[in-house]
Short mmCIF file of C-alpha atoms in Angstrom, two decimals:
data_model
loop_
_atom_site.label_atom_id
_atom_site.label_comp_id
_atom_site.label_asym_id
_atom_site.label_seq_id
_atom_site.Cartn_x
_atom_site.Cartn_y
_atom_site.Cartn_z
CA UNK A 1 -29.55 13.37 23.29
CA UNK A 2 -32.23 15.03 21.21
CA UNK A 3 -31.77 14.50 17.51
CA UNK A 4 -31.41 18.25 16.97
CA UNK A 5 -28.22 18.19 18.99
CA UNK A 6 -26.57 16.24 16.19
CA UNK A 7 -27.47 18.76 13.50
CA UNK A 8 -24.03 20.24 13.02
CA UNK A 9 -22.23 16.93 13.48
CA UNK A 10 -24.56 14.87 11.33
CA UNK A 11 -22.55 15.29 8.17
CA UNK A 12 -19.42 14.11 9.98
CA UNK A 13 -20.91 10.87 11.20
CA UNK A 14 -22.62 10.16 7.88
CA UNK A 15 -19.46 10.45 5.78
CA UNK A 16 -17.23 7.45 5.39
CA UNK A 17 -13.53 7.46 4.67
CA UNK A 18 -11.71 4.31 3.63
CA UNK A 19 -12.31 0.59 3.84
CA UNK A 20 -10.19 -0.98 6.53
CA UNK A 21 -10.12 -4.35 4.87
CA UNK A 22 -7.80 -6.89 3.37
CA UNK A 23 -8.28 -10.05 1.41
CA UNK A 24 -9.48 -10.37 -2.17
CA UNK A 25 -11.15 -13.75 -1.75
CA UNK A 26 -14.77 -13.74 -2.85
CA UNK A 27 -15.11 -9.98 -3.01
CA UNK A 28 -12.13 -8.36 -4.68
CA UNK A 29 -12.72 -4.77 -5.75
CA UNK A 30 -10.43 -2.24 -7.30
CA UNK A 31 -10.56 -0.10 -4.18
CA UNK A 32 -9.74 -2.94 -1.82
CA UNK A 33 -13.12 -2.87 -0.04
CA UNK A 34 -14.57 -6.08 1.33
CA UNK A 35 -17.36 -7.15 3.61
CA UNK A 36 -17.31 -7.81 7.33
CA UNK A 37 -16.19 -5.98 10.42
CA UNK A 38 -13.86 -8.46 12.09
CA UNK A 39 -11.02 -10.71 10.93
CA UNK A 40 -13.03 -13.81 9.99
CA UNK A 41 -13.09 -16.90 7.86
CA UNK A 42 -16.68 -16.31 6.86
CA UNK A 43 -17.96 -12.78 6.41
CA UNK A 44 -21.14 -12.09 4.52
CA UNK A 45 -19.33 -12.26 1.21
CA UNK A 46 -16.86 -14.94 2.18
CA UNK A 47 -14.05 -12.43 2.38
CA UNK A 48 -11.77 -12.25 5.40
CA UNK A 49 -11.50 -8.66 6.53
CA UNK A 50 -9.77 -6.59 9.16
CA UNK A 51 -11.76 -4.33 11.50
CA UNK A 52 -13.84 -1.62 9.88
CA UNK A 53 -16.40 0.85 11.15
CA UNK A 54 -18.88 0.72 8.30
CA UNK A 55 -16.72 2.93 6.16
CA UNK A 56 -17.40 3.56 2.53
CA UNK A 57 -15.01 2.48 -0.16
CA UNK A 58 -12.03 4.63 -0.99
CA UNK A 59 -9.87 5.17 -4.02
CA UNK A 60 -6.64 3.62 -2.93
CA UNK A 61 -5.25 0.29 -4.01
CA UNK A 62 -1.86 -1.26 -3.50
CA UNK A 63 0.63 0.85 -5.34
CA UNK A 64 -1.84 3.71 -5.87
CA UNK A 65 -1.11 7.35 -5.13
CA UNK A 66 -3.48 9.44 -3.04
CA UNK A 67 -4.30 13.07 -3.75
CA UNK A 68 -1.61 14.26 -1.35
CA UNK A 69 1.00 12.52 -3.48
CA UNK A 70 1.65 9.64 -1.08
CA UNK A 71 2.03 6.21 -2.61
CA UNK A 72 0.31 3.31 -0.89
CA UNK A 73 2.75 0.45 -0.40
CA UNK A 74 2.12 -2.71 -2.29
CA UNK A 75 4.17 -5.73 -1.36
CA UNK A 76 4.58 -9.44 -1.72
CA UNK A 77 4.62 -12.20 0.85
CA UNK A 78 7.70 -13.33 2.67
CA UNK A 79 8.74 -9.99 4.15
CA UNK A 80 7.46 -10.64 7.67
CA UNK A 81 5.61 -8.24 9.94
CA UNK A 82 1.93 -7.92 10.86
CA UNK A 83 0.67 -8.49 7.32
CA UNK A 84 2.64 -11.70 7.02
CA UNK A 85 0.98 -12.90 10.23
CA UNK A 86 -2.39 -12.03 8.67
CA UNK A 87 -1.63 -13.95 5.49
CA UNK A 88 -0.21 -16.90 7.39
CA UNK A 89 -3.42 -17.26 9.40
CA UNK A 90 -5.63 -17.53 6.34
CA UNK A 91 -3.28 -19.81 4.46
CA UNK A 92 -2.94 -22.02 7.54
CA UNK A 93 -6.70 -22.22 7.88
CA UNK A 94 -7.52 -22.29 4.15
CA UNK A 95 -4.45 -23.73 2.41
CA UNK A 96 -6.36 -23.95 -0.87
CA UNK A 97 -6.07 -20.14 -1.08
CA UNK A 98 -2.28 -20.23 -1.43
CA UNK A 99 -2.46 -18.65 -4.88
CA UNK A 100 -4.00 -15.52 -3.30
CA UNK A 101 -1.16 -14.95 -0.85
CA UNK A 102 0.39 -12.01 -2.71
CA UNK A 103 -2.98 -10.30 -3.09
CA UNK A 104 -3.77 -10.75 0.59
CA UNK A 105 -0.43 -9.28 1.54
CA UNK A 106 -0.59 -6.32 -0.85
CA UNK A 107 -4.07 -5.28 0.24
CA UNK A 108 -3.09 -5.59 3.89
CA UNK A 109 -0.10 -3.33 3.29
CA UNK A 110 -2.40 -0.80 1.64
CA UNK A 111 -4.70 -0.90 4.65
CA UNK A 112 -1.82 -0.31 7.04
CA UNK A 113 -0.76 2.74 5.06
CA UNK A 114 -4.30 4.13 5.10
CA UNK A 115 -4.70 3.39 8.80
CA UNK A 116 -1.51 5.24 9.63
CA UNK A 117 -2.44 8.28 7.51
CA UNK A 118 -6.05 8.54 8.71
CA UNK A 119 -5.84 7.29 12.30
CA UNK A 120 -2.22 7.79 13.29
CA UNK A 121 0.52 5.53 14.65
CA UNK A 122 -1.26 4.73 17.93
CA UNK A 123 -4.28 3.27 16.13
CA UNK A 124 -2.05 1.52 13.61
CA UNK A 125 -0.26 -0.25 16.46
CA UNK A 126 -3.60 -1.47 17.80
CA UNK A 127 -4.59 -2.84 14.40
CA UNK A 128 -1.19 -4.50 14.11
CA UNK A 129 -1.91 -6.19 17.43
CA UNK A 130 -4.93 -7.86 15.80
CA UNK A 131 -2.74 -9.25 13.05
CA UNK A 132 -0.12 -10.42 15.52
CA UNK A 133 -2.83 -12.16 17.55
CA UNK A 134 -3.93 -14.00 14.42
CA UNK A 135 -0.46 -15.53 14.14
CA UNK A 136 -1.28 -17.98 16.93
CA UNK A 137 -5.10 -17.94 16.78
CA UNK A 138 -7.00 -21.15 16.25
CA UNK A 139 -8.80 -21.55 12.95
CA UNK A 140 -12.49 -20.88 13.37
CA UNK A 141 -15.58 -19.73 11.57
CA UNK A 142 -16.38 -16.24 12.75
CA UNK A 143 -14.39 -13.48 14.46
CA UNK A 144 -10.94 -14.19 15.78
CA UNK A 145 -8.98 -12.08 18.27
CA UNK A 146 -12.18 -10.36 19.34
CA UNK A 147 -10.75 -8.45 22.29
CA UNK A 148 -7.91 -6.98 20.23
CA UNK A 149 -10.30 -6.15 17.40
CA UNK A 150 -12.69 -4.33 19.73
CA UNK A 151 -9.90 -2.13 21.08
CA UNK A 152 -8.54 -1.35 17.60
CA UNK A 153 -12.00 -0.64 16.22
CA UNK A 154 -12.62 2.01 18.89
CA UNK A 155 -9.41 3.92 18.21
CA UNK A 156 -9.66 7.39 16.68
CA UNK A 157 -7.04 9.99 15.81
CA UNK A 158 -6.08 12.62 18.34
CA UNK A 159 -8.27 15.66 17.74
CA UNK A 160 -6.80 19.00 16.76
CA UNK A 161 -7.83 22.41 18.05
CA UNK A 162 -10.55 23.08 15.47
CA UNK A 163 -12.31 19.77 16.10
CA UNK A 164 -12.08 20.17 19.88
CA UNK A 165 -13.58 23.65 19.60
CA UNK A 166 -16.29 22.47 17.22
CA UNK A 167 -17.36 19.68 19.56
CA UNK A 168 -17.34 22.01 22.55
CA UNK A 169 -19.55 24.43 20.64
CA UNK A 170 -22.03 21.62 20.04
CA UNK A 171 -22.32 21.04 23.77
CA UNK A 172 -22.57 24.77 24.50
CA UNK A 173 -25.27 25.56 21.96
CA UNK A 174 -27.46 22.51 22.40
CA UNK A 175 -27.04 22.17 26.16
CA UNK A 176 -26.30 18.49 25.76
CA UNK A 177 -23.00 16.63 25.93
CA UNK A 178 -21.81 15.43 22.57
CA UNK A 179 -20.50 11.86 22.28
CA UNK A 180 -17.11 11.44 23.91
CA UNK A 181 -15.61 10.48 20.57
CA UNK A 182 -17.10 13.40 18.63
CA UNK A 183 -13.84 15.33 18.35
CA UNK A 184 -12.02 12.20 17.20
CA UNK A 185 -14.61 11.56 14.50
CA UNK A 186 -14.27 15.17 13.44
CA UNK A 187 -10.49 14.76 13.14
CA UNK A 188 -10.93 11.55 11.17
CA UNK A 189 -13.07 13.50 8.72
CA UNK A 190 -10.42 16.21 8.44
CA UNK A 191 -7.71 13.60 7.90
CA UNK A 192 -9.77 11.92 5.20
CA UNK A 193 -10.14 15.22 3.37
CA UNK A 194 -6.37 15.67 3.45
CA UNK A 195 -5.96 12.13 2.11
CA UNK A 196 -8.51 12.48 -0.68
CA UNK A 197 -8.36 16.19 -1.48
CA UNK A 198 -4.87 17.20 -0.40
CA UNK A 199 -3.50 19.51 2.30
CA UNK A 200 -5.32 22.60 0.97
CA UNK A 201 -8.65 20.80 1.28
CA UNK A 202 -7.90 19.69 4.83
CA UNK A 203 -6.86 23.19 5.82
CA UNK A 204 -10.07 24.62 4.35
CA UNK A 205 -12.16 22.13 6.33
CA UNK A 206 -10.37 23.08 9.55
CA UNK A 207 -10.89 26.78 8.85
CA UNK A 208 -14.58 26.13 8.30
CA UNK A 209 -14.93 24.25 11.58
CA UNK A 210 -12.98 26.95 13.42
CA UNK A 211 -15.30 29.61 12.01
CA UNK A 212 -18.38 27.66 13.04
CA UNK A 213 -17.02 27.30 16.56
CA UNK A 214 -16.68 31.10 16.85
CA UNK A 215 -20.29 31.81 15.86
CA UNK A 216 -23.02 32.78 18.33
CA UNK A 217 -25.23 29.79 19.03
CA UNK A 218 -28.20 30.88 16.86
CA UNK A 219 -25.94 31.16 13.81
CA UNK A 220 -24.10 27.98 14.74
CA UNK A 221 -27.34 26.04 14.93
CA UNK A 222 -28.38 27.36 11.52
CA UNK A 223 -24.96 26.72 10.01
CA UNK A 224 -24.83 30.28 8.72
CA UNK A 225 -22.21 32.97 9.09
CA UNK A 226 -19.22 31.24 7.56
CA UNK A 227 -19.98 31.82 3.90
CA UNK A 228 -16.43 32.87 3.04
CA UNK A 229 -14.91 29.77 4.62
CA UNK A 230 -17.52 27.53 3.04
CA UNK A 231 -16.77 28.99 -0.40
CA UNK A 232 -13.06 28.36 0.16
CA UNK A 233 -13.87 24.81 1.20
CA UNK A 234 -15.83 24.26 -2.02
CA UNK A 235 -12.94 25.62 -4.06
CA UNK A 236 -10.30 23.58 -2.26
CA UNK A 237 -12.23 20.33 -2.01
CA UNK A 238 -14.58 20.45 -4.93
CA UNK A 239 -17.65 20.31 -2.70
CA UNK A 240 -19.13 21.43 0.59
CA UNK A 241 -19.62 19.59 3.87
#
Protein backbone atom coordinates (compact mmCIF):
# COMPACT_ATOMS: atom_id res chain seq x y z
CA UNK A 1 0.00 0.00 0.00
CA UNK A 2 1.22 3.49 -0.75
CA UNK A 3 2.33 5.37 2.33
CA UNK A 4 -0.34 8.00 1.74
CA UNK A 5 -3.00 5.38 2.34
CA UNK A 6 -1.96 5.28 5.98
CA UNK A 7 -2.34 9.02 6.52
CA UNK A 8 -5.52 8.92 8.55
CA UNK A 9 -4.57 5.76 10.42
CA UNK A 10 -0.99 6.74 11.13
CA UNK A 11 -1.72 8.26 14.50
CA UNK A 12 -3.50 5.08 15.57
CA UNK A 13 -0.62 2.78 14.80
CA UNK A 14 1.95 5.15 16.30
CA UNK A 15 0.24 5.44 19.68
CA UNK A 16 0.93 2.86 22.32
CA UNK A 17 -1.34 1.86 25.16
CA UNK A 18 -0.08 -0.23 28.06
CA UNK A 19 2.83 -2.55 28.71
CA UNK A 20 1.74 -6.15 28.65
CA UNK A 21 4.48 -7.29 30.95
CA UNK A 22 5.12 -8.90 34.29
CA UNK A 23 8.18 -9.49 36.38
CA UNK A 24 10.21 -6.89 38.25
CA UNK A 25 13.53 -8.70 37.97
CA UNK A 26 16.25 -6.54 36.47
CA UNK A 27 13.93 -3.85 35.17
CA UNK A 28 11.29 -2.90 37.70
CA UNK A 29 9.51 0.35 36.95
CA UNK A 30 6.68 2.09 38.68
CA UNK A 31 4.40 1.51 35.71
CA UNK A 32 5.15 -2.20 35.47
CA UNK A 33 6.86 -1.96 32.05
CA UNK A 34 9.65 -4.35 31.19
CA UNK A 35 11.60 -5.41 28.16
CA UNK A 36 10.97 -8.28 25.77
CA UNK A 37 8.09 -9.53 23.72
CA UNK A 38 7.78 -13.16 24.80
CA UNK A 39 7.77 -15.00 28.12
CA UNK A 40 11.51 -15.60 28.51
CA UNK A 41 14.28 -16.20 30.97
CA UNK A 42 16.55 -13.74 29.23
CA UNK A 43 15.09 -10.65 27.60
CA UNK A 44 17.27 -7.71 26.71
CA UNK A 45 17.12 -6.39 30.25
CA UNK A 46 17.05 -9.75 31.98
CA UNK A 47 13.38 -9.36 32.81
CA UNK A 48 10.89 -12.11 32.05
CA UNK A 49 7.91 -10.61 30.28
CA UNK A 50 4.59 -11.66 28.85
CA UNK A 51 3.70 -10.93 25.22
CA UNK A 52 3.66 -7.29 24.19
CA UNK A 53 3.30 -5.49 20.88
CA UNK A 54 5.86 -2.74 21.37
CA UNK A 55 3.50 -0.78 23.55
CA UNK A 56 4.54 2.26 25.48
CA UNK A 57 4.45 2.35 29.23
CA UNK A 58 1.22 3.10 31.02
CA UNK A 59 0.27 4.55 34.35
CA UNK A 60 -1.13 1.56 36.11
CA UNK A 61 0.55 -0.46 38.82
CA UNK A 62 -0.78 -3.15 41.08
CA UNK A 63 -3.38 -1.58 43.29
CA UNK A 64 -3.55 1.61 41.19
CA UNK A 65 -6.76 3.20 39.96
CA UNK A 66 -7.22 4.15 36.32
CA UNK A 67 -8.98 7.29 35.15
CA UNK A 68 -12.27 5.43 34.77
CA UNK A 69 -12.20 4.65 38.47
CA UNK A 70 -11.33 0.97 38.11
CA UNK A 71 -8.78 -0.42 40.52
CA UNK A 72 -6.12 -2.74 39.15
CA UNK A 73 -5.91 -5.88 41.26
CA UNK A 74 -2.77 -6.45 43.21
CA UNK A 75 -2.32 -9.84 44.81
CA UNK A 76 0.07 -12.17 46.51
CA UNK A 77 1.22 -15.65 45.59
CA UNK A 78 -0.56 -18.78 46.61
CA UNK A 79 -3.98 -17.99 45.15
CA UNK A 80 -3.67 -20.18 42.06
CA UNK A 81 -4.74 -19.37 38.53
CA UNK A 82 -2.77 -18.29 35.46
CA UNK A 83 -0.53 -15.86 37.34
CA UNK A 84 0.46 -18.54 39.82
CA UNK A 85 1.48 -20.73 36.89
CA UNK A 86 3.56 -17.82 35.59
CA UNK A 87 5.28 -17.30 38.93
CA UNK A 88 5.84 -21.02 39.42
CA UNK A 89 7.65 -21.27 36.09
CA UNK A 90 10.18 -18.59 36.94
CA UNK A 91 10.72 -19.78 40.49
CA UNK A 92 11.15 -23.35 39.24
CA UNK A 93 13.70 -22.21 36.68
CA UNK A 94 15.34 -19.51 38.82
CA UNK A 95 14.79 -20.54 42.45
CA UNK A 96 17.13 -17.79 43.64
CA UNK A 97 14.37 -15.30 42.75
CA UNK A 98 12.00 -16.64 45.42
CA UNK A 99 12.01 -13.30 47.24
CA UNK A 100 10.43 -11.68 44.15
CA UNK A 101 7.45 -14.03 44.03
CA UNK A 102 4.91 -11.53 45.38
CA UNK A 103 6.09 -8.83 42.98
CA UNK A 104 5.89 -11.19 40.02
CA UNK A 105 2.38 -12.19 40.99
CA UNK A 106 1.11 -8.65 41.63
CA UNK A 107 2.41 -7.30 38.33
CA UNK A 108 0.94 -10.27 36.47
CA UNK A 109 -2.44 -9.59 38.06
CA UNK A 110 -2.19 -5.97 36.96
CA UNK A 111 -1.44 -7.07 33.41
CA UNK A 112 -4.44 -9.38 33.36
CA UNK A 113 -6.70 -6.54 34.45
CA UNK A 114 -5.30 -4.25 31.75
CA UNK A 115 -5.58 -6.97 29.11
CA UNK A 116 -9.22 -7.58 29.95
CA UNK A 117 -10.08 -3.86 29.89
CA UNK A 118 -8.20 -3.04 26.68
CA UNK A 119 -8.50 -6.25 24.67
CA UNK A 120 -11.53 -8.01 26.10
CA UNK A 121 -12.18 -11.45 27.58
CA UNK A 122 -11.37 -13.38 24.40
CA UNK A 123 -7.85 -11.97 24.24
CA UNK A 124 -7.41 -12.36 27.98
CA UNK A 125 -8.19 -16.06 27.66
CA UNK A 126 -5.50 -16.40 25.00
CA UNK A 127 -2.93 -14.69 27.21
CA UNK A 128 -3.96 -16.93 30.10
CA UNK A 129 -3.25 -19.90 27.83
CA UNK A 130 0.37 -18.72 27.61
CA UNK A 131 0.65 -18.71 31.39
CA UNK A 132 -0.99 -22.11 31.66
CA UNK A 133 1.44 -23.48 29.07
CA UNK A 134 4.33 -22.21 31.18
CA UNK A 135 3.15 -24.40 34.06
CA UNK A 136 4.60 -27.48 32.35
CA UNK A 137 7.16 -25.83 30.03
CA UNK A 138 10.79 -26.82 30.24
CA UNK A 139 13.20 -24.22 31.55
CA UNK A 140 15.07 -22.59 28.72
CA UNK A 141 16.85 -19.45 27.67
CA UNK A 142 14.64 -17.63 25.22
CA UNK A 143 10.93 -17.74 24.39
CA UNK A 144 8.74 -20.43 25.86
CA UNK A 145 5.28 -21.45 24.66
CA UNK A 146 5.92 -19.76 21.33
CA UNK A 147 2.81 -21.00 19.54
CA UNK A 148 0.49 -19.83 22.32
CA UNK A 149 2.31 -16.51 22.54
CA UNK A 150 1.98 -15.89 18.81
CA UNK A 151 -1.77 -16.44 18.92
CA UNK A 152 -2.23 -14.22 21.98
CA UNK A 153 -0.02 -11.50 20.55
CA UNK A 154 -2.20 -11.25 17.42
CA UNK A 155 -5.46 -10.85 19.32
CA UNK A 156 -7.26 -7.51 19.13
CA UNK A 157 -10.56 -6.30 20.57
CA UNK A 158 -13.72 -6.62 18.55
CA UNK A 159 -14.19 -3.38 16.62
CA UNK A 160 -17.20 -1.16 17.18
CA UNK A 161 -19.23 0.63 14.52
CA UNK A 162 -17.16 3.82 14.42
CA UNK A 163 -13.87 1.96 13.91
CA UNK A 164 -15.37 -0.32 11.26
CA UNK A 165 -16.69 2.72 9.40
CA UNK A 166 -13.41 4.57 9.75
CA UNK A 167 -11.42 1.66 8.32
CA UNK A 168 -13.89 1.23 5.47
CA UNK A 169 -13.55 4.92 4.65
CA UNK A 170 -9.79 4.47 4.40
CA UNK A 171 -10.25 1.79 1.77
CA UNK A 172 -12.86 3.84 -0.10
CA UNK A 173 -10.89 7.07 -0.26
CA UNK A 174 -7.45 5.67 -0.97
CA UNK A 175 -8.56 2.86 -3.26
CA UNK A 176 -6.40 0.43 -1.33
CA UNK A 177 -7.35 -2.20 1.22
CA UNK A 178 -6.37 -1.28 4.74
CA UNK A 179 -4.70 -3.93 6.91
CA UNK A 180 -7.13 -6.60 8.03
CA UNK A 181 -6.53 -5.66 11.64
CA UNK A 182 -7.01 -1.91 11.14
CA UNK A 183 -10.43 -1.77 12.78
CA UNK A 184 -9.15 -3.78 15.74
CA UNK A 185 -6.22 -1.42 16.22
CA UNK A 186 -8.64 1.47 16.03
CA UNK A 187 -10.79 -0.09 18.76
CA UNK A 188 -7.73 -0.73 20.89
CA UNK A 189 -6.95 2.98 20.65
CA UNK A 190 -10.51 3.86 21.67
CA UNK A 191 -10.36 1.44 24.59
CA UNK A 192 -7.06 2.92 25.74
CA UNK A 193 -8.59 6.39 25.74
CA UNK A 194 -11.43 5.14 27.92
CA UNK A 195 -8.87 3.54 30.25
CA UNK A 196 -6.63 6.59 30.51
CA UNK A 197 -9.07 9.46 29.98
CA UNK A 198 -12.39 8.03 31.10
CA UNK A 199 -15.66 7.24 29.32
CA UNK A 200 -16.20 10.82 28.12
CA UNK A 201 -12.84 10.78 26.38
CA UNK A 202 -13.57 7.46 24.70
CA UNK A 203 -16.96 8.68 23.53
CA UNK A 204 -15.39 11.83 22.09
CA UNK A 205 -12.84 9.77 20.16
CA UNK A 206 -15.60 7.58 18.71
CA UNK A 207 -17.61 10.65 17.70
CA UNK A 208 -14.55 12.05 15.97
CA UNK A 209 -13.95 8.84 14.03
CA UNK A 210 -17.63 8.62 13.09
CA UNK A 211 -17.52 12.19 11.78
CA UNK A 212 -14.41 11.48 9.73
CA UNK A 213 -16.07 8.42 8.22
CA UNK A 214 -18.99 10.57 7.01
CA UNK A 215 -16.80 13.10 5.20
CA UNK A 216 -16.34 13.22 1.43
CA UNK A 217 -13.01 11.70 0.50
CA UNK A 218 -11.17 15.00 -0.19
CA UNK A 219 -12.00 16.26 3.30
CA UNK A 220 -11.30 12.86 4.82
CA UNK A 221 -7.86 12.77 3.26
CA UNK A 222 -7.11 16.25 4.59
CA UNK A 223 -8.52 15.45 8.03
CA UNK A 224 -10.70 18.55 7.88
CA UNK A 225 -14.40 19.02 8.41
CA UNK A 226 -14.77 17.69 11.93
CA UNK A 227 -13.64 20.74 13.85
CA UNK A 228 -16.48 20.57 16.37
CA UNK A 229 -15.80 16.93 17.19
CA UNK A 230 -12.07 17.53 17.39
CA UNK A 231 -12.60 20.42 19.82
CA UNK A 232 -14.80 18.17 21.97
CA UNK A 233 -12.10 15.51 21.86
CA UNK A 234 -9.50 18.02 23.07
CA UNK A 235 -11.79 19.08 25.90
CA UNK A 236 -12.66 15.54 26.95
CA UNK A 237 -9.20 14.02 26.60
CA UNK A 238 -6.89 16.94 27.14
CA UNK A 239 -5.38 16.62 23.67
CA UNK A 240 -6.10 15.80 20.05
CA UNK A 241 -5.42 12.68 18.01
